[in-house]
PDB file of C-alpha atoms in Angstrom:
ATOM      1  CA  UNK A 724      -2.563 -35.075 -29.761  1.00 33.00           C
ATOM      2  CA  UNK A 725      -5.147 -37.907 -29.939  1.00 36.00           C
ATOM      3  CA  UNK A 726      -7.781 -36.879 -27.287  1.00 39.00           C
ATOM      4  CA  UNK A 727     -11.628 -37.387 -28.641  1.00 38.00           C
ATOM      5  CA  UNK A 728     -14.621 -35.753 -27.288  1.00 40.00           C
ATOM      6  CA  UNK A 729     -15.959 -32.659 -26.014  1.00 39.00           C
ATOM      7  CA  UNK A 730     -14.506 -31.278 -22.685  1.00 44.00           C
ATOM      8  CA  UNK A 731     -17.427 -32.338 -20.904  1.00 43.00           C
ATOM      9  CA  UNK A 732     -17.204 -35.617 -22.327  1.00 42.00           C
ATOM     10  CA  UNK A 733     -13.728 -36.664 -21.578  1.00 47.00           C
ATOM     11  CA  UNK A 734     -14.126 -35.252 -17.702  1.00 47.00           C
ATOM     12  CA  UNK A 735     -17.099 -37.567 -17.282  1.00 48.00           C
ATOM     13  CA  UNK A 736     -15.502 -40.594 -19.195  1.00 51.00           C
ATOM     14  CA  UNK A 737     -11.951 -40.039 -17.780  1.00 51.00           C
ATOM     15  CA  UNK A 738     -12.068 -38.571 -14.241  1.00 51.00           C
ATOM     16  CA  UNK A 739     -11.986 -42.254 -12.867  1.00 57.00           C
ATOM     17  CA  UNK A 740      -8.579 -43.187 -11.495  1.00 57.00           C
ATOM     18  CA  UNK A 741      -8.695 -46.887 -14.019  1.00 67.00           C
ATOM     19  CA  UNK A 742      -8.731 -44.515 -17.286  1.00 76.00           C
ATOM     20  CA  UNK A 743      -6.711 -41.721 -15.761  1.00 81.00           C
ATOM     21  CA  UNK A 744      -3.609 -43.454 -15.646  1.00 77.00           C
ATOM     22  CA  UNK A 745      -4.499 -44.706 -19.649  1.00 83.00           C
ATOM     23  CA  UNK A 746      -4.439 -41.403 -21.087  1.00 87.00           C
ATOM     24  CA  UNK A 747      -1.777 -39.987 -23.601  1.00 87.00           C
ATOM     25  CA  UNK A 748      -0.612 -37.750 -26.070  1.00 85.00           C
ATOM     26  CA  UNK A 749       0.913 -39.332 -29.446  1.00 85.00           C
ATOM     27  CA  UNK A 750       2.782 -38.393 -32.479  1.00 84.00           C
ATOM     28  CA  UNK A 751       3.607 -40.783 -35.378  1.00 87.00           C
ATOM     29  CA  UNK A 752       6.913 -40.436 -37.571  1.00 90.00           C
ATOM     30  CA  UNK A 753       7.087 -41.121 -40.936  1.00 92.00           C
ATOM     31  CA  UNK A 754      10.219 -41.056 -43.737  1.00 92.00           C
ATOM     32  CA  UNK A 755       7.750 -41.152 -46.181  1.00 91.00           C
ATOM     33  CA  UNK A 756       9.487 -43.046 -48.461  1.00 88.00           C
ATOM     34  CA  UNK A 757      12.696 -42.195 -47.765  1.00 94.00           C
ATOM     35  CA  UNK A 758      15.270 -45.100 -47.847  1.00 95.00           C
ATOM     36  CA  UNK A 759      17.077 -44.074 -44.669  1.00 96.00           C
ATOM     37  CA  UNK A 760      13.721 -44.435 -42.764  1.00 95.00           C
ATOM     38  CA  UNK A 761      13.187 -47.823 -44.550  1.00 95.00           C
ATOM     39  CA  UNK A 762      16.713 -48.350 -42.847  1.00 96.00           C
ATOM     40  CA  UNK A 763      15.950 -47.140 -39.019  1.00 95.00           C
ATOM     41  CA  UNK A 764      12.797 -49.332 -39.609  1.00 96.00           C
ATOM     42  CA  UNK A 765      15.178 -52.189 -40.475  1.00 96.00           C
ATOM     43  CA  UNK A 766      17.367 -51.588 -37.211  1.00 96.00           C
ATOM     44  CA  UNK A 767      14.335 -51.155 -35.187  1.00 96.00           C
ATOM     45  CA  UNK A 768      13.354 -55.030 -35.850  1.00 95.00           C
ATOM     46  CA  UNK A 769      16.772 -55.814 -35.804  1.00 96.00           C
ATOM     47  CA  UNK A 770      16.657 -54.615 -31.928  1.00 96.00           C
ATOM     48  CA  UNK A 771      13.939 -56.301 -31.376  1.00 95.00           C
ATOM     49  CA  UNK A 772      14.860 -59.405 -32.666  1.00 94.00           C
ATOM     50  CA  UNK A 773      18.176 -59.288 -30.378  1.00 95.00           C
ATOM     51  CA  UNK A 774      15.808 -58.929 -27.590  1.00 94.00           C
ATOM     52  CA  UNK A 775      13.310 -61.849 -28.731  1.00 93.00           C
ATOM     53  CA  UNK A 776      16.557 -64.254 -28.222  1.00 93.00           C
ATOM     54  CA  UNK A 777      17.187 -63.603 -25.287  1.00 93.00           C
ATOM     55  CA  UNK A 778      13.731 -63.884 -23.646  1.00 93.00           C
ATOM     56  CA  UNK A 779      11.694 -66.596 -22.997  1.00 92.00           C
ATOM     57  CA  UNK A 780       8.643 -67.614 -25.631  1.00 88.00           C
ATOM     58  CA  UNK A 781       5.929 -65.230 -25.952  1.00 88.00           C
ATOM     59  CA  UNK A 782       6.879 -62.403 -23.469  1.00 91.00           C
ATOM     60  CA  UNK A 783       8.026 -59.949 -26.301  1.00 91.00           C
ATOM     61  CA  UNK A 784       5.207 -58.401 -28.598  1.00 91.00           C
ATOM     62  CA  UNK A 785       5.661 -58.662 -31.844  1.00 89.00           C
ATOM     63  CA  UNK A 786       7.022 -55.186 -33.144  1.00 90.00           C
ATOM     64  CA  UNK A 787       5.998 -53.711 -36.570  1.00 91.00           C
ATOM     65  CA  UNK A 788       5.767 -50.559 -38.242  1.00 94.00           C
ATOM     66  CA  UNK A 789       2.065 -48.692 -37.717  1.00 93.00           C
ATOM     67  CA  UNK A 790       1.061 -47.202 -40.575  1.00 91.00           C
ATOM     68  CA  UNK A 791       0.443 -42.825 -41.453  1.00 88.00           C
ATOM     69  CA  UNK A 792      -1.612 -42.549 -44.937  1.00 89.00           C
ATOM     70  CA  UNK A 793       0.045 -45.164 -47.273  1.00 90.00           C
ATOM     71  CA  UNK A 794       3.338 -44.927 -45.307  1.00 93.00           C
ATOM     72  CA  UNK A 795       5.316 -47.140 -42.968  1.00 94.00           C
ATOM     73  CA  UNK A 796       5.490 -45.023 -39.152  1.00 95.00           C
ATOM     74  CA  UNK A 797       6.878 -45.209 -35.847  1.00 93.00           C
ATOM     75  CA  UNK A 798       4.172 -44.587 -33.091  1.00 90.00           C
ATOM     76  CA  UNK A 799       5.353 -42.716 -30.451  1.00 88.00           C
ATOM     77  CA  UNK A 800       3.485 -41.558 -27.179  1.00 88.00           C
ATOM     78  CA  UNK A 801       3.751 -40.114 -23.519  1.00 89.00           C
ATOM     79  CA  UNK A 802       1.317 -40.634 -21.095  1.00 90.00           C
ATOM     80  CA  UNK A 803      -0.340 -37.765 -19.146  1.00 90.00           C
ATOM     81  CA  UNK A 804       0.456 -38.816 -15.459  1.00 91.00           C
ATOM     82  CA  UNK A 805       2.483 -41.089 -13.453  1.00 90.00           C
ATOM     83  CA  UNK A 806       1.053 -42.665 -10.545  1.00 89.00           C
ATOM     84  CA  UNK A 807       2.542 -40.915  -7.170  1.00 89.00           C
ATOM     85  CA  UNK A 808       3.476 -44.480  -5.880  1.00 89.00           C
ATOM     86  CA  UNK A 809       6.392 -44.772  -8.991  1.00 89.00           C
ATOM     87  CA  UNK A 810       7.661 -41.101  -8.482  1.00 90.00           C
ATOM     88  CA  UNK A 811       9.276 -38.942  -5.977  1.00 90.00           C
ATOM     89  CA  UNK A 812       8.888 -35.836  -8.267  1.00 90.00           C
ATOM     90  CA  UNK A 813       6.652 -33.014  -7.905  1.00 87.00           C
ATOM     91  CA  UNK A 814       3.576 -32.264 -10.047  1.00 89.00           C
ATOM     92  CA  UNK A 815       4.192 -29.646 -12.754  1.00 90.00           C
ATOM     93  CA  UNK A 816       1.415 -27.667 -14.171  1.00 90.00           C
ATOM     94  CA  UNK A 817       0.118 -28.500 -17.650  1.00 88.00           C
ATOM     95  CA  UNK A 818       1.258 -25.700 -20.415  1.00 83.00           C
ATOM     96  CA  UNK A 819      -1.735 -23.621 -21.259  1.00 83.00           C
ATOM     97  CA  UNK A 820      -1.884 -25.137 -24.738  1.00 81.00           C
ATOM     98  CA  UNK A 821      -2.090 -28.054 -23.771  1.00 84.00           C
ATOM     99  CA  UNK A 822      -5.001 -28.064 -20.992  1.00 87.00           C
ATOM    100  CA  UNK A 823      -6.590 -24.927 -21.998  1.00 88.00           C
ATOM    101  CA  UNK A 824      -9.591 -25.608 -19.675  1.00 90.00           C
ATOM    102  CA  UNK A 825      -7.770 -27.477 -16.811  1.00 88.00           C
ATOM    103  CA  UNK A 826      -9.594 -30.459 -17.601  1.00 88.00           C
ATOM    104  CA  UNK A 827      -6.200 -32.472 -17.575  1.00 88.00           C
ATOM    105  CA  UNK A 828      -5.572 -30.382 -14.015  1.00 87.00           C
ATOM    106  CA  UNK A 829      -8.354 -31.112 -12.830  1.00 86.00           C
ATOM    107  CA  UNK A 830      -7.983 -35.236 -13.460  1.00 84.00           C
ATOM    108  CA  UNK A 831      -4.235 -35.353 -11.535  1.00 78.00           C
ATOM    109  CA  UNK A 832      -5.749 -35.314  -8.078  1.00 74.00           C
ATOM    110  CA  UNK A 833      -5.770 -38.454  -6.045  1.00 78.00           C
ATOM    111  CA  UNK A 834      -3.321 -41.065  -6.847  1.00 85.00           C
ATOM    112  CA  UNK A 835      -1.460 -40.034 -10.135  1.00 88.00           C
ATOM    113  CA  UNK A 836       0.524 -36.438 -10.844  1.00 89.00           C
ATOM    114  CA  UNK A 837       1.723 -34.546 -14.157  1.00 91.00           C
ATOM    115  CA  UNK A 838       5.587 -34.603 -13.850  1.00 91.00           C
ATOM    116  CA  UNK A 839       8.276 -32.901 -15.463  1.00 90.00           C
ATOM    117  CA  UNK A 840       8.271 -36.789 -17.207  1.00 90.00           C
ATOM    118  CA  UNK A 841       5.125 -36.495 -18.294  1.00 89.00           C
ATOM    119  CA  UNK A 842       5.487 -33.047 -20.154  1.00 86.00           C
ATOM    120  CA  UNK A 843       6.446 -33.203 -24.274  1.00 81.00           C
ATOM    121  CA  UNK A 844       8.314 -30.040 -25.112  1.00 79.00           C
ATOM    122  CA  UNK A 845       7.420 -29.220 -28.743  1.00 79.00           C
ATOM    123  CA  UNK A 846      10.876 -27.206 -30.573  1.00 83.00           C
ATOM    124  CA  UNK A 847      10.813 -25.792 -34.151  1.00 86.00           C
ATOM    125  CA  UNK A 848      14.008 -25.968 -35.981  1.00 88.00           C
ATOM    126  CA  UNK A 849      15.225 -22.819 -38.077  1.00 89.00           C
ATOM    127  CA  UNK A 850      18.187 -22.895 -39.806  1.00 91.00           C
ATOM    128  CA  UNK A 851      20.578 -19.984 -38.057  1.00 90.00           C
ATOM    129  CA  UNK A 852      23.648 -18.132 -38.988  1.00 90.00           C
ATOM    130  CA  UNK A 853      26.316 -20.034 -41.786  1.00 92.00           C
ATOM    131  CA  UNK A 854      23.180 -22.114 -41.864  1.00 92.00           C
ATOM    132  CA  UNK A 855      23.654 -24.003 -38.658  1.00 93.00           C
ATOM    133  CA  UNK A 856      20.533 -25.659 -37.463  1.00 92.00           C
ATOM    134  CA  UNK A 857      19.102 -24.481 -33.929  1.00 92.00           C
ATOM    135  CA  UNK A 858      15.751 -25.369 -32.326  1.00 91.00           C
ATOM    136  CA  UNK A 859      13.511 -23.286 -30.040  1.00 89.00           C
ATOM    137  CA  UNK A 860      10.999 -24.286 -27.930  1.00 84.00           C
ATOM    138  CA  UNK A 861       7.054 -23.562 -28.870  1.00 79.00           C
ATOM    139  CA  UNK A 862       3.876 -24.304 -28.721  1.00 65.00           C
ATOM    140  CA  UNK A 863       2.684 -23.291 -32.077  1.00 53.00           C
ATOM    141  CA  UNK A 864       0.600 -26.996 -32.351  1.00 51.00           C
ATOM    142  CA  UNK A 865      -1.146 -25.832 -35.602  1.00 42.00           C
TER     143      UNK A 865
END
């Protein structure tokens, strides 16, 4: 999770309802260098491409890999809240972990809430018996 500042900080900077609805968690992927990575990296602009066709000039960003260390990445992120005007869902409260102070909470009143769309469930894959793979959830972030 990409959030910078101290506590303080981030409820002064971030309590307005313009940066609210900015504000995410991220995670980036990497294969290191592993050549069925380079592959899903291939597909991915392959997708895109498909989708460039079919759309008129310049209303498609141009898509490439973001970069982790030396290595080619996929950037992936959720945001924090969802304005109440897009969703007919209830807020859900913020794991412990992940808004130890409530400053998150505290930012979801007024127009935008913290759905169950908004929450990333972190799992931790074990291998189990005759070394079939099975995944619990956690929130071991370390």
């Amino acid at each position: 999770m990409r959030i910078f500042g101290t506590p303080k900080m981030l409820h002064t900077r971030l309590s307005n309802a313009r940066a609210v609805k900015w504000i995410r968690q991220s995670a980036y992927i990497t294969g290191l260098e592993a050549p069925s990575f380079k592959s899903a990296l291939e597909n991915i602009l392959a997708i895109h491409n498909l989708f460039k066709k079919h759309l008129p000039p310049n209303k498609l960003d141009m898509w490439h890999p973001d970069q982790f260390q030396n290595y080619h990445s996929i950037a992936t992120w959720n945001r924090y809240f969802t304005s109440k005007q897009h969703t007919s869902q209830e807020s859900v409260p913020f794991h412990h972990t992940v808004d130890p102070k409530g400053i998150l909470a505290s930012m979801a009143q007024g127009s935008y809430a913290h759905t169950s769309e908004n929450e990333v469930k972190f799992f931790d894959r074990f291998l189990g018996q005759e070394n079939v793979p099975q995944y619990v959830q956690c929130f071991n972030f370390s």
